[in-house]
Coordinates of C-alpha atoms in Angstrom, one line a residue:
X1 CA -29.0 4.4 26.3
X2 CA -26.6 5.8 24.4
X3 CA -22.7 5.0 25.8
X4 CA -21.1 2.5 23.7
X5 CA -21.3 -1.1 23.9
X6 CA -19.0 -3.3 26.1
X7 CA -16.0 -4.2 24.8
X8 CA -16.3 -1.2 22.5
X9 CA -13.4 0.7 23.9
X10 CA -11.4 -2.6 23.4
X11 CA -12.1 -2.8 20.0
X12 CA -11.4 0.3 19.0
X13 CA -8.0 -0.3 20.9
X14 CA -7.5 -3.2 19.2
X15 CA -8.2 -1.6 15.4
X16 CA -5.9 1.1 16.3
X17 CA -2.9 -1.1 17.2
X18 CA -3.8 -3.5 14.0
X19 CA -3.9 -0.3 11.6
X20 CA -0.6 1.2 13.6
X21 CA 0.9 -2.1 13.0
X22 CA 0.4 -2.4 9.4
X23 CA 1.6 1.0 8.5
X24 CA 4.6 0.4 10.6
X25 CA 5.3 -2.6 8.3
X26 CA 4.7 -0.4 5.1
X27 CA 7.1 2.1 6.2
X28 CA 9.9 -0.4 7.2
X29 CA 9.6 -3.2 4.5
X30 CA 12.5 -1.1 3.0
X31 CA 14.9 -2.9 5.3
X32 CA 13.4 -5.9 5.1
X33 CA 13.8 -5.8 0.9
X34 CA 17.0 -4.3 1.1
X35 CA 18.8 -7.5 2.4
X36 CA 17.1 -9.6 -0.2
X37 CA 19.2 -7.3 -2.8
X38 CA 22.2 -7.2 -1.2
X39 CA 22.3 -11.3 -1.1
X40 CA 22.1 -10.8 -4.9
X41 CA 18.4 -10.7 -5.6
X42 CA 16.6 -8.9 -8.3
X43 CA 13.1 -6.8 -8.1
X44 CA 12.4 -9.9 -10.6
X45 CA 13.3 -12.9 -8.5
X46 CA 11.9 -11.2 -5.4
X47 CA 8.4 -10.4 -6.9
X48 CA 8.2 -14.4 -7.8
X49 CA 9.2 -14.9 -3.8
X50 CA 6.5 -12.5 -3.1
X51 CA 3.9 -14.2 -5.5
X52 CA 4.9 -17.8 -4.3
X53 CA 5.1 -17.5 -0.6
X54 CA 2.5 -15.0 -0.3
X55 CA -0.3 -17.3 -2.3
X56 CA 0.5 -20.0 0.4
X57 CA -0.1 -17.4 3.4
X58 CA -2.7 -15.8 1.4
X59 CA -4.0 -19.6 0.9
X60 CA -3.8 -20.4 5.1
X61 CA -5.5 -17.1 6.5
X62 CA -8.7 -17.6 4.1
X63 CA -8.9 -21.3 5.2
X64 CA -9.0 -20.0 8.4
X65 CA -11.3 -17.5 7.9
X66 CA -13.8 -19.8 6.7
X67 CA -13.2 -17.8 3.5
X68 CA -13.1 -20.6 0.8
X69 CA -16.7 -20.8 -0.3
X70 CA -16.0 -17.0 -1.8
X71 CA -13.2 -17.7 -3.4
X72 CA -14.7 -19.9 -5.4
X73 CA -17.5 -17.6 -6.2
X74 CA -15.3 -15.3 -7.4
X75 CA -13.4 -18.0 -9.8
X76 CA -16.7 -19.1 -11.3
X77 CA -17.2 -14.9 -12.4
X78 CA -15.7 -14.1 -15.0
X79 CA -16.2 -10.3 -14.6
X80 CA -14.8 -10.2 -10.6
X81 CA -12.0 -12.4 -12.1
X82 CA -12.0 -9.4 -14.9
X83 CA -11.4 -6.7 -12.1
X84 CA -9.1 -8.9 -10.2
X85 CA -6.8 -9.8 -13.1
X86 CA -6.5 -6.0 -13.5
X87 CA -5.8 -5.3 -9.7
X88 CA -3.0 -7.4 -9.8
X89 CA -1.5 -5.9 -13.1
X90 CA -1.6 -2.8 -11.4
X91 CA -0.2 -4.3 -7.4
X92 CA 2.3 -6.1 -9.1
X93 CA 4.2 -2.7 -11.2
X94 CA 3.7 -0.8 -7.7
X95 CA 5.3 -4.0 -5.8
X96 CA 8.1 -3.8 -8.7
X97 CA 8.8 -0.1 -8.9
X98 CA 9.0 -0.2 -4.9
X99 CA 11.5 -3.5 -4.1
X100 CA 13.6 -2.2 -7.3
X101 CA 13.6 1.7 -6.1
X102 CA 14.4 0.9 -2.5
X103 CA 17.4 -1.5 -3.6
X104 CA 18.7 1.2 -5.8
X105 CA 18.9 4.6 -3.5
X106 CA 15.5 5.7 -4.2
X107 CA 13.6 5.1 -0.8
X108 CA 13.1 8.6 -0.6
X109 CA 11.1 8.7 -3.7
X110 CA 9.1 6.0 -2.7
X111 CA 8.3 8.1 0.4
X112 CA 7.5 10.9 -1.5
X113 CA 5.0 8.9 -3.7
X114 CA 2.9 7.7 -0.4
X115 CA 2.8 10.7 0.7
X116 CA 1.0 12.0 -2.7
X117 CA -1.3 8.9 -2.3
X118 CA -4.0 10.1 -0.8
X119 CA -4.2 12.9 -2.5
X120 CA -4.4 11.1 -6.2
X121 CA -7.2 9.3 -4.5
X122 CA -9.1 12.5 -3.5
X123 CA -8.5 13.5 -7.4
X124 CA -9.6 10.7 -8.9
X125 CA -12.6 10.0 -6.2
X126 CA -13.9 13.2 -7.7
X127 CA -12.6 12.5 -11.6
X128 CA -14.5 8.8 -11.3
X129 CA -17.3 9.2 -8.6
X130 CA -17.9 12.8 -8.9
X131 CA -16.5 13.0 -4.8
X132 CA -17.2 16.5 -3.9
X133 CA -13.5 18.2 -3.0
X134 CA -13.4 21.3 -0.7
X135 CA -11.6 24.1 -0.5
X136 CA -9.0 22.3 1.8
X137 CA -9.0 19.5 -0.7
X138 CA -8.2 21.8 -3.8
X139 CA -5.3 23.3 -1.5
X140 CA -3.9 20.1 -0.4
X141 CA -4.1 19.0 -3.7
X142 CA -1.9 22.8 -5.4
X143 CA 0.9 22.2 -2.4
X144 CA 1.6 18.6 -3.1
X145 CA 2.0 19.1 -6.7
X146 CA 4.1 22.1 -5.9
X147 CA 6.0 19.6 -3.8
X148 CA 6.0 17.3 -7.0
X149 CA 7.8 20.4 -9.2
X150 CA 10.2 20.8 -6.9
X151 CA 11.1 17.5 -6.5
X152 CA 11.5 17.4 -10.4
X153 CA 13.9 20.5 -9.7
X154 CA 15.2 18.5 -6.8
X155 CA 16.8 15.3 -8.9
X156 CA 16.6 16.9 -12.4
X157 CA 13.5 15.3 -13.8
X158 CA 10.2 14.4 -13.1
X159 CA 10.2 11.7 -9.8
X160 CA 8.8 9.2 -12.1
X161 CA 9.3 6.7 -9.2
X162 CA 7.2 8.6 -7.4
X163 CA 4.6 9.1 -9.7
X164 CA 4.2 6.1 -10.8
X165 CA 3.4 4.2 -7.1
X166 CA 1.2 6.9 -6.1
X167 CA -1.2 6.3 -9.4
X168 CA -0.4 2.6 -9.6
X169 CA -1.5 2.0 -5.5
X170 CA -4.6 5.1 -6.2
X171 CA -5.3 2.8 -9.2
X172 CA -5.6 -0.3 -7.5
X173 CA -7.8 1.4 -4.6
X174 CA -10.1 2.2 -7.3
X175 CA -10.7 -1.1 -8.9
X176 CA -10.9 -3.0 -5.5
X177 CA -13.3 -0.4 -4.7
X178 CA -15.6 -2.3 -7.4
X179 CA -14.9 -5.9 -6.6
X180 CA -17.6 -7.5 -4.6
X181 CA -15.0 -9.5 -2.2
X182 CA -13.2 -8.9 1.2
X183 CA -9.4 -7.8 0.9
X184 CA -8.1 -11.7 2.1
X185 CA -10.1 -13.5 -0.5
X186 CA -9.0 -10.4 -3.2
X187 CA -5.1 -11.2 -2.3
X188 CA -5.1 -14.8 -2.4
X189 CA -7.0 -14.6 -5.7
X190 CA -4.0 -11.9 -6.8
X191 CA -1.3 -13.9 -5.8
X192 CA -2.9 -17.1 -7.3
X193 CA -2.7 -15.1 -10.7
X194 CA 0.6 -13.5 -10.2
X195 CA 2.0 -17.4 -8.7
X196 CA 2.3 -19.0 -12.0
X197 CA 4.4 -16.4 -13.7
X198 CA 6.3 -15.8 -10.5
X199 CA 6.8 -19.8 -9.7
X200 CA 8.5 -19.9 -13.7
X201 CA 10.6 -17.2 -13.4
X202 CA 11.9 -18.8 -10.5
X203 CA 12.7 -22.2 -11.6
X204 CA 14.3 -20.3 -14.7
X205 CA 16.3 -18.4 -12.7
X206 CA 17.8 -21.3 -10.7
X207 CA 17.9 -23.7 -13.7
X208 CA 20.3 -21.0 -15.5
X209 CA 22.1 -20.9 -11.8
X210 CA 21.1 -17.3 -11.2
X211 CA 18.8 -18.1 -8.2
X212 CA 19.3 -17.1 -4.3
X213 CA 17.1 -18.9 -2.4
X214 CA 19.3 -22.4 -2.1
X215 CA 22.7 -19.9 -1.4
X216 CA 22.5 -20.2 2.2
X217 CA 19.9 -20.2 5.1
X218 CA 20.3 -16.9 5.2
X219 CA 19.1 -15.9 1.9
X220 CA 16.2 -18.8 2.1
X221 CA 15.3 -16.8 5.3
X222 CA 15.1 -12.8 3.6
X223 CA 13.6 -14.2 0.5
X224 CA 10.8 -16.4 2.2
X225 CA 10.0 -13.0 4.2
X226 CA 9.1 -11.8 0.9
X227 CA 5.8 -14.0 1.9
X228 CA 4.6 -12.4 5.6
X229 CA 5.6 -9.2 4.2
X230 CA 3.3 -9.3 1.1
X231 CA 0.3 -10.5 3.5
X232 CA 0.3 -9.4 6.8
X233 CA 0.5 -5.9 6.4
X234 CA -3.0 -6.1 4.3
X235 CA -4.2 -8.4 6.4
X236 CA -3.9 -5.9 9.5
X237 CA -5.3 -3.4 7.3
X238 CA -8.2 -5.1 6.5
X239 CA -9.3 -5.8 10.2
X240 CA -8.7 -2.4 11.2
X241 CA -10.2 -0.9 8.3
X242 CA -13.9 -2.3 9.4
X243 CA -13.3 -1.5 13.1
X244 CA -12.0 2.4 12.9
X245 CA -13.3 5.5 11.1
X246 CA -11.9 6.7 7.8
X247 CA -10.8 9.8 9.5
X248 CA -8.5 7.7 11.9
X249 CA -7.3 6.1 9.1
X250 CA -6.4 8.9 6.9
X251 CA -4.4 9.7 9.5
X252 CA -2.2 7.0 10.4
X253 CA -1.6 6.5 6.6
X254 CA 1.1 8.8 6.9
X255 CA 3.0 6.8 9.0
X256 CA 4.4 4.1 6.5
X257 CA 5.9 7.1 4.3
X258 CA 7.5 9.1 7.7
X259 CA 9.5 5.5 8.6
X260 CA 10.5 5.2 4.6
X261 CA 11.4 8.8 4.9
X262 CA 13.7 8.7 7.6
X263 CA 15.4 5.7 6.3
X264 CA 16.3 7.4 3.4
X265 CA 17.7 10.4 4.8
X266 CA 19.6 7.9 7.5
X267 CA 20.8 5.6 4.6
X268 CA 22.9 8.8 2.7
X269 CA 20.4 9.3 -0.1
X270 CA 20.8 12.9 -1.9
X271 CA 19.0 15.5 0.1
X272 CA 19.4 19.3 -0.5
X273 CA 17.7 21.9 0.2
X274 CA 15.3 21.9 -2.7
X275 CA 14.5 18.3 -1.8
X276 CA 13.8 19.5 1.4
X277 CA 11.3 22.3 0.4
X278 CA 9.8 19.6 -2.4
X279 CA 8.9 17.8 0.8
X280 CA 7.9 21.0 3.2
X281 CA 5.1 21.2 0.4
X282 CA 4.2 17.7 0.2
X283 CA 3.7 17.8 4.1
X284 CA 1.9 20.7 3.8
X285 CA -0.2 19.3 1.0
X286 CA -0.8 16.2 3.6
X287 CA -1.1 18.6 6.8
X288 CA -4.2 20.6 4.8
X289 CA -5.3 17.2 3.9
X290 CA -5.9 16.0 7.5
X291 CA -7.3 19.1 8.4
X292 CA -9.9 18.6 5.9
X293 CA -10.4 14.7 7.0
X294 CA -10.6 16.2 10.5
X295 CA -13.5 19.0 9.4
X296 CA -15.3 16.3 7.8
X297 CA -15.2 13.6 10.6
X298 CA -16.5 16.7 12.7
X299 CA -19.1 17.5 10.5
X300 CA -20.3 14.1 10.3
X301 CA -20.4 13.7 14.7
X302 CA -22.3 17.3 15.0
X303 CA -24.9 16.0 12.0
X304 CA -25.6 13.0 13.9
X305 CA -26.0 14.5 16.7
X306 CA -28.4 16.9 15.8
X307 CA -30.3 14.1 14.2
X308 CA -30.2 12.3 16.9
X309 CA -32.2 15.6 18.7
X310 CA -32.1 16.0 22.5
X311 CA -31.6 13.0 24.9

């Protein structure tokens, strides 16, 4: 018998909403960060919002999970711990560069540099794992960092922005990639590092009266967001990520950058025409990337099939 399981067209429903979901919340976060800087908050003081409230979601969804007996595995090793101490070096710049860019005009870099994500991570797949890149990959890869010239032309320097979260994010991919732990115990042990030097840079913000969070319900309301927005997006991304194939998700990755695009462009930000062709490339770059996602997923069915021999 070879149709698929019950419930199997269910889950896969279900994974596809879940990873939709998440991406949505990556591409509109910028509104939700926005508000934290017009009440008068920092990137500083909202990273320590993001550190504290997130380690006490982060804390609640491994409890129910059942997930605490791994934490603690992961404590007690002092080379995970190693890895995950880096990780969260490398998630907290990214989380920095993006509240501070998107609270200073600059959402459309940070759209630009999601977009060049996957591609950094095709590079250094090959750089560090010796990933095989096609010919698709190798053009994706010459249009995007055409895209990333032009952008330089675009705003008179290199988009260091944008730079900097695409290899920050592809960075962090890569060292998760080695730590021996599912993505909800890997957060909560990030944020329990990051939760110290977040909670002290708090209490010396509101000691030297330059805090937010006790101004008005209002502002305890955007900066405790801070919290679900750190977690749930990765938390959707986690569940989806076990339950759909890569090639799904390669797609829908493009999502969070689109809604930070367009919220950009909406908000006023500087877009000429040699912005727009920096873009036209990047798209291109992630339009030739798809295509090659889309050969290989294809590849993969017909191989298994064939494998499989006649029914």
């Amino acid at each position: 018998m070879t149709g698929q399981p019950a419930g199997g067209d269910d889950s896969a429903r279900a994974a596809l909403i879940a990873g939709v979901a998440c991406y949505v919340l990556w591409g509109l976060s910028p509104l939700v960060y926005q508000p934290m800087g017009r009440i008068g908050a920092d990137a500083g003081e909202i990273m320590g919002h993001r550190a504290v409230w997130g380690v006490l979601l982060a804390a609640g969804l491994v409890w129910l999970a059942g997930q605490s007996d791994q934490v603690r595995r992961v404590l007690r090793n002092p080379r995970t711990l190693m890895w995950l101490t880096l990780s969260t070096a490398l998630i907290a710049v990214n989380w920095f560069i993006f509240v501070w860019a998107v609270n200073n005009g600059r959402t459309l870099e940070t759209s630009l540099g999601y977009y060049l994500n996957p591609l950094f991570n095709m590079a250094l797949g090959a750089w560090l794992f010796r990933e095989r890149i096609s010919r698709l990959g190798y053009a994706a890869i010459a249009l995007a960092a055409m895209g990333v010239v032009l952008q330089g032309v675009a705003i008179g320097g290199l988009p260091y922005v944008s730079l900097a979260l695409a290899v920050s994010f592809a960075a962090y991919g890569v060292i998760r990639k080695r730590v021996q732990a599912d993505a909800q115990t890997g957060l909560l042990v990030e944020c329990l590092i990051m939760a110290p030097f977040g909670l002290a840079w708090l209490i010396w913000l509101n000691h030297q009266g330059l805090g937010h969070f006790t101004d008005s319900p209002v502002a305890a309301f955007w900066l405790f967001l801070a919290g679900p927005m750190t977690v749930a997006p990765l938390v959707l991304f986690s569940w989806a990520a076990r339950r759909m194939p890569l090639s799904t998700i390669g797609f829908i990755q493009f999502i969070a950058p689109t809604l930070s695009f367009i919220i950009g462009v909406s908000q006023g930000e500087p877009f000429n025409l040699t912005r727009l062709v920096s873009f036209a490339f990047i798209w291109g770059g992630a339009a030739v990337f798809l295509a090659a996602a889309m050969h290989r997923a294809h590849a993969a069915r017909r191989a298994l099939k064939d494998a499989a021999g006649p029914a």
